[in-house]
Amino acid sequence: MSDNGELQPEVLAVSEEHAIVFENFSLEETASSIDLEVQNETWQLNSLDSSVSNSSDSEEKLSISNSKQSSLPPTTCKQIEHGIILKQLVLKGISSQLMTAQAKLKSKEATCLTVSTWIGIGTRNGLVLVFDVTQNLKWFLDTLDVLGTKYSSESPDGWGNAISAMAFNSEHSRLLVGNACGHILEYDMKDGKLVRTLNDVHPPEAAILHLQFTDLPTLALLCDSGGNVFELGFKRTLGVRGVDTRCLFSGSRGEVCAIEPLRSVGQDLGAVFDFLPKWESVVVVAMATLSKILIVQIRPSTKVIYSQLLGGDGLSPPCLGWHFVAVHSQQRGRSIEPVLAYARHSELHFVQLSIDEERNRVRYHPLLRFQLDFNLRGLQWLDPRMLALLDSEQQVHVVDIKTQESIDVVDVSGVNLVKSTPFFRGLATGGNVSEALALVGTDACYNSMASCAGQLLLLCSTSLRSIGLRHWDERLDLLLSQSRPEEAIHLGLRMLNGKAKAMHGLKGTPNQRKRQLKDKEIDILNDYVERVLVPLVMQEPTMVTSGRNLKSVIELCIDVCIKLQQEALLFDQIYPRITNSEAARENFLQLLEPHFLNDRLPSVPPSIMQQFVAHYEDNGWLDTLESCIIHVDVSCLDLHQILTLSHNQGLFLAYLYVHTRALNDYVSPLEDLLKQLQGAVKLGPPYSEQDLKLGHVILVYISCCLAGRTYPVGEIDQESRVKVKHQVLTSLTCLHSKRASDDEPPYPYLRALLEFNTQELLNALSLAFEESEFVGEMGARRQQRVIDILVEIMINSSQFSPDQICSLFTFIARQISRSPRPDSIYLDPNLFQQLVDLVCSLSSKETHQVQSRFEERQQALLQLLQIKGQPSLGTEDEEQLLKQAESAKFYRVCEHIYEQRQDWEKVFECYINDTSRHGDILYFLRNVFSESSVVSDVCKIEQAVLKHIQLLVKLNATSLAVFLAVNKPTLIDVAVTALIPFPRERYRFLEAILDLATQDDVATSTAVLIDDDDYCIEQYAELMAELEPQRLASYVQLVDVIYLSRLLDICRKFSILEAEAAVLERQGEITAAYDLLLGRLQGCIQQLFVQPESWQDFETASQSIIDFCQRQASSLTEQEREKIWLTLLDELLLPQRSLKENPDASSTIISGLREVTQKVVTSIQGQISLSKVLPRLIEDPETTGGTLGDLRQLIMGLLDNYTYETTLLRISTRLLQGDVHSLLSQRYRQSRKGVVLRASRCGSCNRPLQNGRNSSITAFQCRHAFHSGCLLEEIKDCIVCQPIPTSAPPEDFTALNPEQLPVLQLTSTQLDSVAKARKGLSSAYPLTNLFE
């Protein structure tokens, strides 16, 4: 701490980098539920209400209109979600005493408030009223008896004796009273007597703004209107009471307007977390100035713990508040730590303190930051998770800290809340305060707000009000008393789900809390049924039932009972009371549907379910009924009713559900449904909607059973799973059905399913073959049997189309490829050939092939060809297979066969024909060229590449060029020749080759072999002139000079003037190029008069000649520059002169010419003198009219350009000077630094540096040192390292004559170093006092 009372900013930063969050649980079990026991007196929430509990008018009812939406983003909240949380009470016992004192004693209005186990209220005329917790007046203290009344007369507004601040100590035995004139009194609360008067404890003529006791009963803090903060240490020596004072913060360095010490006494949390011992010896206080928040430790030592800037307008006072909160950190776990909430304007911050026990120091951890949408004026903690915030509109917001949600709002704008404005303005001391402090005190209410036991106390001028949290059951009862039972029910459910806020008064273990909430919710529901539902059913309208719908009431009752798991209450008590009404009964049954479908009501009484099924059957809602049945436990169903209904109405899902779940029979319902499907299949397509549903249900059911799952949901139990799979598969593959007729074909069930949907059945079987029962030798036999049956049914049968047989072929191929052994599934060779013929012929006949189906067939055939060990693949007629594959466009099959033959030319043809594999052509060619050892094969591939060179170039010319350059550079010239009939592809290929030749990649550029570079470049340029003439002008800038003559002929051949001018420019024929561009511009101007839409050509020509003039300006003489620029200017002015004579001329042409003219004049700047340009423009009356008006834009453009360049030059010069100065300063600082030498001997002669002969020594920054005589006079760098040297003459040595120095013999290395040193920029400085 400095002498003037200012704290030194020793800020302790956070050392732990870990997240610290508020605990999710409420502290009602710890902090909030622990009563504050002091001196055998307990203050609970109800104690303040004891005197008004029987008075109905004492509570100000809060309506929904007073509630507001959440003020803390991003969470938005509706008031109905949490109910009416706050209640506002007038403490009549205290308020009546205040009004009596004002009436009889003329005590005037109240001015400040302080609360502990006592309630102290100060008044304007110096009276202090002290009440106990039962609102009985305990002490009546008159400070005028001690101070007299002279100060009251001195204050023009009568504020001289006003009580401005009060505080009780931690033992509740002393009361400090401060007034507006700066006097402080101490009273004993045991007898109400004055203990001492504190004089000279702070600067005079300053009002007391704050008085606060710390945890130590003999240590208090005060803050006055000068912005000073003082520490008051009470003592008693030999029976004499005294006080020690110390300035903690001086108002000259920033005015403190709020202080708040950390107080842990009274919060008995040590029983749970044992945190009190570590905080007993620590005293911390938070102070807020108009621009900064400080947390200062004053015991056992004084230092600043935390400092942070505060923003806000001048009317927003800073607000502070401490509370012990349960926090959780990853390193320290769960603990109770103090948290400071500080705010100003619309920002709310939270900072946690903790004690580092290893280092014995207090550290801070920033927690949260809120952004409010209102301006803050007051802040008080209600409990560890809720804050009460007072805004500038006199509204109290209760905020949940964890969710950042405003849960309730109370308007107190009409209660005349007491403010501290007179004390901040210094009305009693002549207004000797700063303007900033007076302004911030306009809405300050520090001493009129206090919180205790979850209540917020607000001091009004004639009353004391309490804003507290309602008990959870009180909130529900209030809604019921206001005839809002639905809202009470929803709020009760939110409480039960843990989503409601401010659950005040709910105590016990979690199970006990849930039991209390559940019982209360049931009571509310019973009352709701009695008062609302029954009158609606009986059609007896009352005030409660008005505006309510019977269906919505029943829906609410059902929903609540199900959420409370009170099905017995729903079906045994509520439902019997509504059965007399047909409408109510129907609504009840219909409202059960969503709960069935969501699996929230799996069990209902069978009688209710019978009525539900009958009701839906009567109304024809069969699909919905079926969906509900499969979600209900079978023990609740009438099996006869369900089976009969399912059979008659086609409810296949319900039929299967009842059989599988109730009867555990998986085969009988399948056979029954398959018989129905057989009848539909006999009639043939198109199938009815009912038949399609039946077939799909059967297929899905079979798939689920073979996979071990129940249909539609669930799993078959482990014991029955194998049995069910075997029974279902046996039933499907049975030769004949039960009670079969004589004409029944074999395998009727599989046949019917194949005819209905072959692909879906095969998919179901494919999934089933992946199960464990079809793995291994026995599994392969089962697969083989099923495949043989499928082949027997489908092959040589007219009932199945070729497409269905192709699906079978694909299925068989897939199963063979999946088998671990190729010979585990056998396929007859004749059958294989038959299937191949069918697949290929079908694919070749289809004009519009389905890509997915086509790929499946090709892949299946390819898999069979690739599998070894299949006797069916040993076909002798391979050519026939190739012919069939080519006809079907199975190019991958052809490729496989050609690869077996090593016929790479044919393989390449397959890649060419298969458009889906064009991207793999070069990869294939690279492999062939790198691995093939037969020269004939390579030659055939080269010929094939040249044959399809056009296609390869179209696919990717660059990739082809790289491939040929790396693998076959000799083919490049041949490919160029082969592309002569295809000019566009030839042009792209030449471009790729020439670009590749200019790359730095050695692997490609060195491999590019072109027999005739001149010819290729010439052909490329000619093709460019023909196909992309706009690129030729830029291309001629890149080619070598030797090709320019031929390029000039090409440009003239195709009349590309811009490219021709570029060639002439590179050849040095500047005049010819200029004339060519100028002629082109003249032609565009003439064309512009004929066709105004040719404006783009004119702009291109003008920009080309301007760029040309700018490029050549540096290489021309001044006369030549004037000639080309002025000629160009004349060519632009001449058409404007003719347009002036033509009043019908287009304004667009005139404005365009002037724009180009301005561009030329702008480009001339710096090229020729403007004195030769401006007169030429101004003195032409036919062009400009003899005035400057027409040239205004040109001249303004010149001036703007001049201003820009001047500013640019000035900034550049300033930057350059700054850099030079910075470098010089750095060099100078380096030269002034001392040097620690490496050795005490000269680095040249190896003699001691202090030999008494040499007068000076030279030391360099590399720490090498030499006798000055051992170095040449011009030496500037170390002869060893060559860094920047510094030198100084030794102070104890006298100067020696240079002639007395010995002649040194330098080595060649030293001589080279000396020669280099002569070119250096730095100089050596003699070192002074080097060895002192």
Short mmCIF file of N, CA and C in Angstrom, two decimals, residues 14 40 106 222 275 304 395 433 442 543 545 702 719 767 786 796 858 990 1040 1050 1119 1125 1206 1221 1291 1325 1328:
data_model
loop_
_atom_site.label_atom_id
_atom_site.label_comp_id
_atom_site.label_asym_id
_atom_site.label_seq_id
_atom_site.Cartn_x
_atom_site.Cartn_y
_atom_site.Cartn_z
N VAL A 14 -5.15 -16.39 -12.41
CA VAL A 14 -5.61 -17.76 -12.23
C VAL A 14 -4.52 -18.71 -12.66
N ASN A 40 -29.32 -17.92 20.14
CA ASN A 40 -30.53 -18.68 20.46
C ASN A 40 -31.78 -18.10 19.81
N LYS A 106 -42.38 13.25 14.31
CA LYS A 106 -41.92 13.99 13.14
C LYS A 106 -40.53 13.52 12.70
N LEU A 222 -15.62 1.69 6.20
CA LEU A 222 -16.52 2.79 5.85
C LEU A 222 -16.09 3.38 4.53
N PHE A 275 -15.56 -25.86 5.20
CA PHE A 275 -14.79 -24.82 4.51
C PHE A 275 -14.47 -23.64 5.42
N VAL A 304 -4.03 -6.79 -3.59
CA VAL A 304 -5.13 -6.83 -4.55
C VAL A 304 -5.18 -8.22 -5.16
N GLN A 395 -38.20 -2.38 -11.38
CA GLN A 395 -38.75 -3.72 -11.45
C GLN A 395 -37.71 -4.70 -10.92
N VAL A 433 -18.88 17.26 -3.66
CA VAL A 433 -18.60 15.96 -4.28
C VAL A 433 -18.39 16.18 -5.77
N THR A 442 -27.78 9.19 -8.48
CA THR A 442 -29.16 9.56 -8.80
C THR A 442 -30.14 8.41 -8.53
N MET A 543 -68.99 -21.81 -12.91
CA MET A 543 -68.00 -20.77 -13.23
C MET A 543 -66.64 -21.41 -13.55
N THR A 545 -66.15 -24.44 -14.94
CA THR A 545 -66.17 -25.19 -16.18
C THR A 545 -66.38 -24.31 -17.40
N ILE A 702 -41.13 -63.39 -42.44
CA ILE A 702 -40.15 -64.46 -42.69
C ILE A 702 -38.74 -63.97 -42.43
N GLU A 719 -33.71 -69.18 -25.98
CA GLU A 719 -34.02 -70.61 -25.96
C GLU A 719 -34.84 -71.05 -27.15
N LEU A 767 -30.36 -62.39 -46.40
CA LEU A 767 -30.10 -61.94 -45.03
C LEU A 767 -30.09 -63.13 -44.07
N VAL A 786 -31.78 -75.07 -50.21
CA VAL A 786 -32.69 -73.98 -50.58
C VAL A 786 -32.44 -73.56 -52.02
N ASN A 796 -36.95 -73.60 -66.23
CA ASN A 796 -37.85 -74.33 -67.15
C ASN A 796 -39.31 -74.22 -66.72
N GLN A 858 -23.95 -58.06 -64.12
CA GLN A 858 -22.56 -58.14 -64.56
C GLN A 858 -21.64 -58.57 -63.41
N LEU A 990 -1.43 -30.23 -77.94
CA LEU A 990 -0.22 -29.42 -78.07
C LEU A 990 -0.07 -28.46 -76.89
N ASP A 1040 9.95 -17.69 -77.43
CA ASP A 1040 11.30 -17.19 -77.71
C ASP A 1040 11.29 -16.29 -78.94
N ILE A 1050 1.53 -15.65 -88.96
CA ILE A 1050 0.26 -16.25 -88.54
C ILE A 1050 -0.73 -15.17 -88.11
N GLN A 1119 10.63 13.52 -76.86
CA GLN A 1119 9.92 13.91 -78.09
C GLN A 1119 9.06 12.76 -78.60
N TRP A 1125 1.67 10.07 -77.37
CA TRP A 1125 0.55 10.42 -76.49
C TRP A 1125 -0.35 11.49 -77.11
N THR A 1206 0.65 12.55 -53.61
CA THR A 1206 1.33 13.32 -52.57
C THR A 1206 1.16 12.66 -51.20
N HIS A 1221 15.00 5.36 -38.16
CA HIS A 1221 15.21 5.77 -36.77
C HIS A 1221 15.21 4.56 -35.84
N GLU A 1291 40.59 3.24 -18.37
CA GLU A 1291 40.75 4.47 -17.63
C GLU A 1291 42.10 4.57 -16.95
N TYR A 1325 34.16 1.31 -30.93
CA TYR A 1325 34.19 2.31 -29.87
C TYR A 1325 35.11 1.81 -28.76
N THR A 1328 35.63 1.94 -21.89
CA THR A 1328 36.18 2.62 -20.71
C THR A 1328 35.91 1.80 -19.48
#
